[in-house]
XYZ file of C-alpha atoms in Angstrom:
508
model
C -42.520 117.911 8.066
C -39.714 116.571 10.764
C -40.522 112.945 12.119
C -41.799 112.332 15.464
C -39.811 111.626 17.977
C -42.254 108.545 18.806
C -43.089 107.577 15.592
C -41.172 104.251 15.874
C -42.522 103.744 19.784
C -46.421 104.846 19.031
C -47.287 101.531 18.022
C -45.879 100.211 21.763
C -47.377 103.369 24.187
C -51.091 103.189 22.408
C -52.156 100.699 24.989
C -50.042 102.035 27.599
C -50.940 105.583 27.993
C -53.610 107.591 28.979
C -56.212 108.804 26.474
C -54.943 112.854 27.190
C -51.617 112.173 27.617
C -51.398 110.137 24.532
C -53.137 112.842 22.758
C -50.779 116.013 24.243
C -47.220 114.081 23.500
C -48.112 113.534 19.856
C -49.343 117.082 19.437
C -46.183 118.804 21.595
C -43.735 116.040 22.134
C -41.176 118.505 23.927
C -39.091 117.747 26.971
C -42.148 118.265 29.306
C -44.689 115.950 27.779
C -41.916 113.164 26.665
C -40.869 113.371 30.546
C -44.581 113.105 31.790
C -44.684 109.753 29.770
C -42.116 108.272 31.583
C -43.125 109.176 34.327
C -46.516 107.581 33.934
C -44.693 104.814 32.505
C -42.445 104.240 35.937
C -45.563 104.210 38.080
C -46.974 101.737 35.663
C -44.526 99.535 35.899
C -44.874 99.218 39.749
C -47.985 99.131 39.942
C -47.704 95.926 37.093
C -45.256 94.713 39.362
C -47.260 94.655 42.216
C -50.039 92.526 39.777
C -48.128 89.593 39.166
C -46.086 86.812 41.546
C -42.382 87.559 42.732
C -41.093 85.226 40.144
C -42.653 86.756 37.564
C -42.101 90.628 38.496
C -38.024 89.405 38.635
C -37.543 87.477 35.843
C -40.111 88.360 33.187
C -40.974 86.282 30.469
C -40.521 86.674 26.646
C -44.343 87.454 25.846
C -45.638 84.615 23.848
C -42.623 81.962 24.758
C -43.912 79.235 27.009
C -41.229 78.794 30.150
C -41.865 76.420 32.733
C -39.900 74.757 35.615
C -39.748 72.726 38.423
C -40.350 74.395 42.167
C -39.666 72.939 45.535
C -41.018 74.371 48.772
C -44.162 74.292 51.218
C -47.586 75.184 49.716
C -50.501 77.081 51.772
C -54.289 77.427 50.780
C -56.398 79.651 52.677
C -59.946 80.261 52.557
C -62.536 82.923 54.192
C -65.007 81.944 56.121
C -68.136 84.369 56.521
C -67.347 86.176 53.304
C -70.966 85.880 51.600
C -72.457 87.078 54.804
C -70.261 90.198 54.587
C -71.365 90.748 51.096
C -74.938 90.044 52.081
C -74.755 92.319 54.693
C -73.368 95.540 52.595
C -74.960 94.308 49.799
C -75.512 97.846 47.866
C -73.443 100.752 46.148
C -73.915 102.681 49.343
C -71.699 99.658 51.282
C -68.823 100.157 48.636
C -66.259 101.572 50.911
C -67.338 99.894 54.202
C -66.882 96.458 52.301
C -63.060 97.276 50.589
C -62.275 98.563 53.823
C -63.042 95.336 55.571
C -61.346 93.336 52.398
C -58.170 95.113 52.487
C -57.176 95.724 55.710
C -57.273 91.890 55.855
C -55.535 91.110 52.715
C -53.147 93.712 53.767
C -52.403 92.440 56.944
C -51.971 88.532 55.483
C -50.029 90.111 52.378
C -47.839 91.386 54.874
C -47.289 88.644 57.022
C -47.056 85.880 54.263
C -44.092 88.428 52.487
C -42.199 88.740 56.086
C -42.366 85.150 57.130
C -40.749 84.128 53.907
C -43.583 83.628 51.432
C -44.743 84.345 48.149
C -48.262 85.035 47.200
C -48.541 83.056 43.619
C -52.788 83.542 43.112
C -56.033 84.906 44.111
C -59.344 82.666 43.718
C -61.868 85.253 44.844
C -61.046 85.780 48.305
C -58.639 82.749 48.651
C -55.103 82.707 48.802
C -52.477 80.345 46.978
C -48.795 80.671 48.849
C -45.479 79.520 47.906
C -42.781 79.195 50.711
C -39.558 78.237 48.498
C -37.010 75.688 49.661
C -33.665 77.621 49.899
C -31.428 75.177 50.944
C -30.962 76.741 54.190
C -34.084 76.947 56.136
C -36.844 74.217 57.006
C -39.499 76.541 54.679
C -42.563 74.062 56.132
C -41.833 75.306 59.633
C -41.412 78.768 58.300
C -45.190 78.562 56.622
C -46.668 76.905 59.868
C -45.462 80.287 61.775
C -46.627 82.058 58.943
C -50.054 80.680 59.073
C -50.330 80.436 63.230
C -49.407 84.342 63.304
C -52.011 84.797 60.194
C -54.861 82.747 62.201
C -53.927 85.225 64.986
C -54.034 88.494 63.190
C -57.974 87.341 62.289
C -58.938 88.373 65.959
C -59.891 91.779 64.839
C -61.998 90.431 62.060
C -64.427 88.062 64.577
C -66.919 90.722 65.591
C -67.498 93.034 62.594
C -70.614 95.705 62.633
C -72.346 95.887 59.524
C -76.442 97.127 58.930
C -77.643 93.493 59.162
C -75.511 93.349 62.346
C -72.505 91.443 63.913
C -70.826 88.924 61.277
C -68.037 86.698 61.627
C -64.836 86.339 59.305
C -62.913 83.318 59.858
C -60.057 81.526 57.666
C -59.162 77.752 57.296
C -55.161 77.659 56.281
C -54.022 73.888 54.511
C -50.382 72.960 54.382
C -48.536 70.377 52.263
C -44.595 70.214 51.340
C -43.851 68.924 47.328
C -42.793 69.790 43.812
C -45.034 71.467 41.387
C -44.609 73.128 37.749
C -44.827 76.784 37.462
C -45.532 77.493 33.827
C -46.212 81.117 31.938
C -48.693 80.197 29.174
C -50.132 82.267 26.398
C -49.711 84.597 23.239
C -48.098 88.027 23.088
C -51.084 89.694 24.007
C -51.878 87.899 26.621
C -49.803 85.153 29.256
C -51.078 83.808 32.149
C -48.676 82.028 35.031
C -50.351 78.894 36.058
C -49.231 75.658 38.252
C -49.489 72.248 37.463
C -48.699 68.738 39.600
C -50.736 66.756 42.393
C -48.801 68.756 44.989
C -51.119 72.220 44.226
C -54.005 69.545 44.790
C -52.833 68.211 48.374
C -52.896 71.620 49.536
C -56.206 72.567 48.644
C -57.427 69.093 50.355
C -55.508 70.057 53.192
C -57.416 73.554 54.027
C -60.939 71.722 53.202
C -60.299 69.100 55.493
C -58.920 71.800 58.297
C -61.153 74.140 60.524
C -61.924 77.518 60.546
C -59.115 79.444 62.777
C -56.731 76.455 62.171
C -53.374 75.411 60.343
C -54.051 72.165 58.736
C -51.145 69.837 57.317
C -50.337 67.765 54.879
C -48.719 63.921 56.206
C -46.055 65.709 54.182
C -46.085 68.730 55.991
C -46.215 66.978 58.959
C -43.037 64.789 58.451
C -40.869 68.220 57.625
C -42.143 69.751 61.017
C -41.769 66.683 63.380
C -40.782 67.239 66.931
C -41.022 70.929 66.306
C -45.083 71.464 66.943
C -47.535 69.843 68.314
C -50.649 68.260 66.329
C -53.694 66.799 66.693
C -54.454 63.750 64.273
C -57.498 64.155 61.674
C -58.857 61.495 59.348
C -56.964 60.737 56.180
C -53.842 61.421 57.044
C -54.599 65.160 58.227
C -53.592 67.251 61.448
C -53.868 70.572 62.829
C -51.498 72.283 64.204
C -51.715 73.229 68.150
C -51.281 76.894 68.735
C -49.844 76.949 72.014
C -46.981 78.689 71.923
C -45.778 81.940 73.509
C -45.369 85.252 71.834
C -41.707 85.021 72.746
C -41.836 81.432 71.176
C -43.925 82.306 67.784
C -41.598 85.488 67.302
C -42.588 88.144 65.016
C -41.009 87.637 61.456
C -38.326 84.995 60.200
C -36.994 87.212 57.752
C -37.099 91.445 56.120
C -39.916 92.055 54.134
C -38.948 91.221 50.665
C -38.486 94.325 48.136
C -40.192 94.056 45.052
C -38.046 95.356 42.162
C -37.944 99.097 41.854
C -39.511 100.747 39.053
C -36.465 102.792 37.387
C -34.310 105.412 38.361
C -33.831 108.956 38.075
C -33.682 111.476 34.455
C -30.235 113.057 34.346
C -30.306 113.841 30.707
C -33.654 116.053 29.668
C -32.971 115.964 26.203
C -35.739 114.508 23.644
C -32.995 111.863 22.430
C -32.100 111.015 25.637
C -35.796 110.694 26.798
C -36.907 108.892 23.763
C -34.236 106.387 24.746
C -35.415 105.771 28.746
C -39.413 105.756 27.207
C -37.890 102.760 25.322
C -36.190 100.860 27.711
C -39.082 101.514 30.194
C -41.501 100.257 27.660
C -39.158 97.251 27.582
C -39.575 96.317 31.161
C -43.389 97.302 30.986
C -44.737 94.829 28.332
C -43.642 91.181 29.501
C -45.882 92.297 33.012
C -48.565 94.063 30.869
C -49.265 90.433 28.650
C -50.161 89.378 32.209
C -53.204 91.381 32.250
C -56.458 90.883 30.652
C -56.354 94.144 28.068
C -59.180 95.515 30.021
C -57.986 95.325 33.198
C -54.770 96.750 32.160
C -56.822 99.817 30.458
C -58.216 100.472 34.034
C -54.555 100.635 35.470
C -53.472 102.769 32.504
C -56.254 105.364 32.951
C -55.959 105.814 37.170
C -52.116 104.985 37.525
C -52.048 109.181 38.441
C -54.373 108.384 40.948
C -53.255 104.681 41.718
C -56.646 103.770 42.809
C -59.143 101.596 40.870
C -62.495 102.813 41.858
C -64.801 99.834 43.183
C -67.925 99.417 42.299
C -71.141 96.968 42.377
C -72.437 95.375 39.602
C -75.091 93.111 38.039
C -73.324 90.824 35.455
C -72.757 86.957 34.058
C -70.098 84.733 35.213
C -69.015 82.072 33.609
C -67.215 79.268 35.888
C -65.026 76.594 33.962
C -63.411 73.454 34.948
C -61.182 72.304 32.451
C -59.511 68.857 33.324
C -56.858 66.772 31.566
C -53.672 69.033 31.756
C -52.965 70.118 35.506
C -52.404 66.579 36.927
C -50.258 65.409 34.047
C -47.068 66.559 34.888
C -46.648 62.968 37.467
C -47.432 60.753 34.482
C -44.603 62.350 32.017
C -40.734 61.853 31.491
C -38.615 65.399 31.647
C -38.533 65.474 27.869
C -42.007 65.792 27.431
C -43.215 68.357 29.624
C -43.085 71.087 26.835
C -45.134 69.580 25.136
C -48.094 69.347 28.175
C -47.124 73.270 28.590
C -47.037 73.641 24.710
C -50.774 72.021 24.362
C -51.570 73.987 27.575
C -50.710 76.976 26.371
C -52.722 76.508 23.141
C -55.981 76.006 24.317
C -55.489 78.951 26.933
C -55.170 81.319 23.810
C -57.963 79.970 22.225
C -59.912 80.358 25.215
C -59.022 83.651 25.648
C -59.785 84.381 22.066
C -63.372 83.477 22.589
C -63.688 85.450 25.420
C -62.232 88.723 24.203
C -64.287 88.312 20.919
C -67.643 88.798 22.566
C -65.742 91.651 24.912
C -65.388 89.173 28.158
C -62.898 89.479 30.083
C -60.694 86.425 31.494
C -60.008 86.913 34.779
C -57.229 84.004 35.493
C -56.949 80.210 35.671
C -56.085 78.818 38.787
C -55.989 75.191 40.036
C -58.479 72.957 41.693
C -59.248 69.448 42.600
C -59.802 68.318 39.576
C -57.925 70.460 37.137
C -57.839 74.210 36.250
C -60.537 76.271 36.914
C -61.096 79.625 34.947
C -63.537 82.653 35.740
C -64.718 84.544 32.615
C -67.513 87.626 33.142
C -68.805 90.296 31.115
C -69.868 93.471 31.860
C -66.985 94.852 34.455
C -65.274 97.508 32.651
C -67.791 97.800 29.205
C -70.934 96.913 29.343
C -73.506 95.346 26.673
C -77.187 95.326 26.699
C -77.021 92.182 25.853
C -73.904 90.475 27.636
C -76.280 87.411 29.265
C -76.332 86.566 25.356
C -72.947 86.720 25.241
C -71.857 85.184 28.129
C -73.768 82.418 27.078
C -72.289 81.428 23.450
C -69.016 82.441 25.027
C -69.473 79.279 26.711
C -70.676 77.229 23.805
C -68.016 78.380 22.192
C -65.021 77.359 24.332
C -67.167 74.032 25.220
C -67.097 72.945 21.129
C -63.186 74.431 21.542
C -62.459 71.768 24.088
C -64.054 69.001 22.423
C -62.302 69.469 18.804
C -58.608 69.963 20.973
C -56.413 66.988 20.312
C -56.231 64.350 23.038
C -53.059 64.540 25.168
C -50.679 61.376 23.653
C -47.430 60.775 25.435
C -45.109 57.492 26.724
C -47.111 56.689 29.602
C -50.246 58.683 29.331
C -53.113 59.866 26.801
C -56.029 61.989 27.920
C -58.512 64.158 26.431
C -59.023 67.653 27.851
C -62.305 67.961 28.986
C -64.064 70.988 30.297
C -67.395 71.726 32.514
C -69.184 75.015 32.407
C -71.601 77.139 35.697
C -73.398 79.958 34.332
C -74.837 82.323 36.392
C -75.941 86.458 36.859
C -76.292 88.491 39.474
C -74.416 90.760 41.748
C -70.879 91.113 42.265
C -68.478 93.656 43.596
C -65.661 94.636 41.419
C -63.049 96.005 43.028
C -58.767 96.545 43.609
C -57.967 93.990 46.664
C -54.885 93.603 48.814
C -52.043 95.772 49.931
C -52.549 99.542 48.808
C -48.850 99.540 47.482
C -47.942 96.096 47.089
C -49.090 93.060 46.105
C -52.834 93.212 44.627
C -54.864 92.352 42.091
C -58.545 93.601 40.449
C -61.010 90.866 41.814
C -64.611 90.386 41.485
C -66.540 89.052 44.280
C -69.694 87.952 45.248
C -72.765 85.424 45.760
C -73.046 85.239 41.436
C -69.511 83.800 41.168
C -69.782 81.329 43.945
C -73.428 79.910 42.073
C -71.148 80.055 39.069
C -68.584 77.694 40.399
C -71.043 75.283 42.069
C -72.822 74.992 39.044
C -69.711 73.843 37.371
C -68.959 71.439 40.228
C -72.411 70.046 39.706
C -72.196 69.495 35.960
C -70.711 66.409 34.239
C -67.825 66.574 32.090
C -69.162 68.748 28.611
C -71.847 70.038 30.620
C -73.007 73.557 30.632
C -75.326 74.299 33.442
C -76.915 77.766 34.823
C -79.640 79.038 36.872
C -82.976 80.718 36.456
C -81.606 84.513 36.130
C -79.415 83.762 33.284
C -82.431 81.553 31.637
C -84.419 83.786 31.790
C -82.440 86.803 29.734
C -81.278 84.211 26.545
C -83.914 80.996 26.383
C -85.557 82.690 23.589
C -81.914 82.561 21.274
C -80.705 79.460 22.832
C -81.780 76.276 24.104
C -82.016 76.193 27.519
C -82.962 72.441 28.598
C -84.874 71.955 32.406
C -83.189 69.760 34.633
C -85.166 70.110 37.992
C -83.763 71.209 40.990
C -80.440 70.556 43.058
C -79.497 72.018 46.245
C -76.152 73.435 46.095
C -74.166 74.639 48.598
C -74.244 77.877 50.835
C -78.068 78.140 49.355
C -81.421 77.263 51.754
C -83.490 76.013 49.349
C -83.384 73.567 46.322
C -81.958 75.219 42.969
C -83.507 74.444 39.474
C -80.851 74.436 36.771
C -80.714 73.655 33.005
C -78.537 72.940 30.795
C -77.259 75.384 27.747
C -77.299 74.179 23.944
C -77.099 76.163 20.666
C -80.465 77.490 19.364
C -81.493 74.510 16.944
C-alpha cells in the first residue's frame, strides 16, 4: 500500500485536530481534506496567539527550554469591584449569556484601551488584570499607563448601574501603579510551559491597587517620581497616592499610540498540490506547538474542537478548586548575582512540572500561576471540561500530593541566599462559571469564575505554611477516605458569618 502523506506529521496533528477532521484526512488525504487542515490549523494558530502575552505570541519559546530575562517598564494591577454580586445576582445556567455579556464587553473595552495606550496584558487572576507598559527608550511609559488607567477608570461609567433579577449592582475597579524591573521567565516541559514573573517589583504593584480606591489610579512612590510635575496627586499612607482626574478630554487625549497587531496567522496556498500542502501543514504545525505547550491539554482540546466556530461555549458548574500559595521562588531574583538566576528559573521550572504532573494524573486541570504577595499563587480545579463522580476525592489527594511534592523539593542554596519552597493549600466546592473572557478576536483567555474560587484562595491565605485547609462542602464529599481534622470557625472575607474549616491529612 502507498504511504501516507501524514504518516511522518500524525504523531504532531493528533492533539491538534478535530476528532472528524482527523478521521476524514487519514481516510481521503486528497487536496481538499489536506487543505481543510491547514486551514483549521491557521485559525488555530490565532486564536493560540490571542491566548498567550505579546512577548510570547512574537518570539515563541523552544517547548521545554527554560528562557528568562530581565524587563523594564511600568506595572498596573487592576481589580473588580462588585464582581461576586454580579455572579450572585445571575447565579444560574439561565444567566449564562447575560453574565459573559457583562464580562466581556468590559474586558473588551480595557483590552482595548490597555493595547492602544501602549500596554501589554501579561495575566488574568480571575477577573484581575496584570499589565506591562515597556520602557522603550523613547517615551515616559509611567505617564503613558497613568492615561491608560484614568481613560480605563472612565470607560467603567457604563458599568455603575447594571440591571440584573436581584436588581441594580455596581461594578467598580481599583487600578495600582509602580515603575521597576522584574523577570519574565517561560517555565515547564514540552507538554506543557507556563510564562510566569518573578522580582519584588510584580509585588509593589499589587500593594499599590489594594491600598488604592475603587474608581482610582493608585501609584507607586516609584510611579510617582517618573510622573512628577505632570499630574496631580493626593498623598496616601505608606508612601501611596492617587492620581487626580481632572483633566480635560482635550488634555487626556484618546490613544498614545495604533493599536498593536498581533502576528498574523499565515498566508495564502498558491501551490494545491499534496507535496506542497504537506509542506505548509508542517511549517504551520511549527509555529502552532511552542503556543499550544502554553495551554493546559484540556483547554487546548476545547479550542481544537470549536476553532470552526471560534466560540467556547460557557457554562455553570459545580466543582473543587484548589488554591495554592507556593512561596520561596518569586522574590528571589533581588537576593541573586546574574549568574545564578538559571538556576532559580531551573528549580522553578522543576517543581512547576511536577506540579502539573499531579494535577493532570487525577485529570485536573492547571489553570496558571500567577504572582502574589507572598509568592506564586496557582489555581488547580477539576471537573471543567471532564467530569468524575468522584473529583472532590480527587481534588483532595491532588493536594496532598503536591503538598508532600513541596516538602521533599530541595531547599534553594545560592551566594547570598538559601530558602526552602514552601507551599499553602484552600480547598473548596461549589459553583463557578466557566467561560471564554476578553476581546472576541483578540486577546482572551478560558477563565473560571466565581464565589468557590474566591473561598478557595482565602482559605489558602488563612492557612500556615504546609497547611491544607477547606470548608464544609468539600468535607463533607471525602472525610470518610481522608482525614479531615476540625478547626472551628474563622470569618473570612466577603462572607457574613463565621466559617468552620479543617484541615486535610491522608487517611491513616
Amino acid at each position: 500500500m502507498p504511504t501516507h502523506p501524514l504518516t511522518l506529521l500524525e504523531p504532531r496533528l493528533r492533539s491538534l485536530l478535530p476528532a472528524m477532521l482527523y478521521a476524514s484526512v487519514w481516510v481521503e488525504p486528497i487536496p481538499e481534506r489536506l487543505i481543510q487542515v491547514f486551514e483549521h490549523l491557521r485559525t488555530l494558530r490565532r486564536m493560540l496567539g490571542d491566548y498567550v502575552p505579546r512577548f510570547v505570541a512574537e518570539t515563541p519559546p523552544t517547548p521545554g527550554i527554560a528562557r528568562s530575562a530581565w524587563q523594564e517598564g511600568t506595572l498596573m494591577f487592576t481589580d473588580l469591584a462588585g464582581f461576586t454580586s454580579l455572579m450572585d445576582a445571575h447565579g444560574d445556567a439561565q444567566a449564562t449569556d447575560q453574565v459573559l455579556n457583562v464580562l466581556n464587553t468590559y474586558f473588551a473595552q480595557m483590552v482595548e484601551i490597555i493595547s492602544k495606550s501602549g500596554g501589554n496584558l501579561l495575566e488574568w487572576t480571575g477577573d484581575a488584570m496584570l499589565v506591562q507598559f515597556p520602557a522603550d527608550g523613547e517615551r515616559n511609559h509611567t505617564a503613558l499607563a497613568v492615561r491608560a488607567g484614568l481613560r480605563m477608570q472612565r470607560a467603567m461609567s457604563q458599568f455603575h448601574q447594571l440591571t440584573t433579577p436581584q436588581g441594580i449592582i455596581s461594578l467598580g475597579m481599583r487600578i495600582g501603579l509602580h515603575r521597576g524591573r522584574f523577570i519574565a521567565a517561560d517555565i515547564g516541559t514540552p507538554k506543557r510551559m507556563e510564562y510566569v514573573l518573578l522580582g519584588e517589583a510584580v509585588q509593589i504593584t499589587k500593594y499599590a491597587e489594594g491600598a488604592g480606591e475603587v474608581g482610582r489610579v493608585c501609584l507607586s512612590q516609584a510611579a510617582q517620581q517618573a510622573i512628577a510635575g505632570l499630574y496631580r496627586c493626593e498623598p496616601l499612607a505608606d508612601g501611596y497616592a492617587l492620581v487626580c482626574d481632572d483633566l480635560a478630554e482635550q488634555t487626556l487625549g484618546e490613544y498614545d499610540i495604533a493599536p498593536t497587531k498581533r502576528r498574523q496567522a499565515g498566508g495564502f496556498l498558491l501551490d494545491r498540490s499534496v507535496e506542497a500542502l504537506v509542506r505548509e501543514i508542517e511549517e504551520m504545525l511549527t509555529a502552532i506547538e511552542p503556543l499550544a505547550s502554553f495551554l493546559p491539554l484540556s483547554v487546548l482540546r476545547l479550542l481544537v474542537e470549536t476553532a470552526a466556530q471560534r466560540k467556547v461555549p460557557p457554562q455553570w458548574l459545580q466543582l473543587p478548586v484548589i488554591y495554592m500559595n507556593l512561596s520561596g521562588i518569586s522574590d528571589a531574583p533581588e537576593y541573586l548575582d546574574p549568574a545564578e538566576e538559571p538556576l532559580l528559573i531551573t528549580a522553578y521550572s522543576r517543581i512547576f512540572a511536577l506540579i502539573n504532573a499531579a494535577v493532570e494524573t487525577t485529570g485536573g486541570m492547571l489553570k496558571n500561576v500567577t504572582y502574589d504577595k507572598s509568592g506564586s499563587n496557582i489555581l488547580i480545579h477539576f471537573g471543567v471540561t471532564g467530569a468524575h463522580v468522584d473529583d472532590a476525592l480527587r481534588a483532595a489527594q491532588t493536594a496532598l500530593t503536591i503538598q508532600r511534592l513541596v516538602e521533599q523539593s530541595p531547599a534553594l542554596t545560592f551566594r547570598q541566599y538559601q530558602q526552602r519552597i514552601g507551599c499553602k493549600i484552600g480547598l473548596a466546592y461549589g459553583p463557578a462559571f466557566a467561560a471564554e473572557i476578553g476581546e472576541p478576536r483578540g486577546r482572551r483567555e478560558f477563565n473560571l469564575l466565581g464565589d468557590v474560587v474566591n473561598t478557595a484562595a482565602r482559605l489558602m491565605a488563612a492557612a500556615e505554611l504546609g497547611q491544607i485547609l477547606l470548608e464544609p462542602g468539600l468535607q463533607q464529599l471525602i472525610h470518610t477516605q481522608l482525614r479531615c481534622v476540625d478547626l472551628g470557625t474563622i470569618g473570612l472575607k466577603g462572607k457574613a458569618n463565621p466559617t468552620p474549616i479543617f484541615s486535610l491529612h491522608p487517611a491513616e
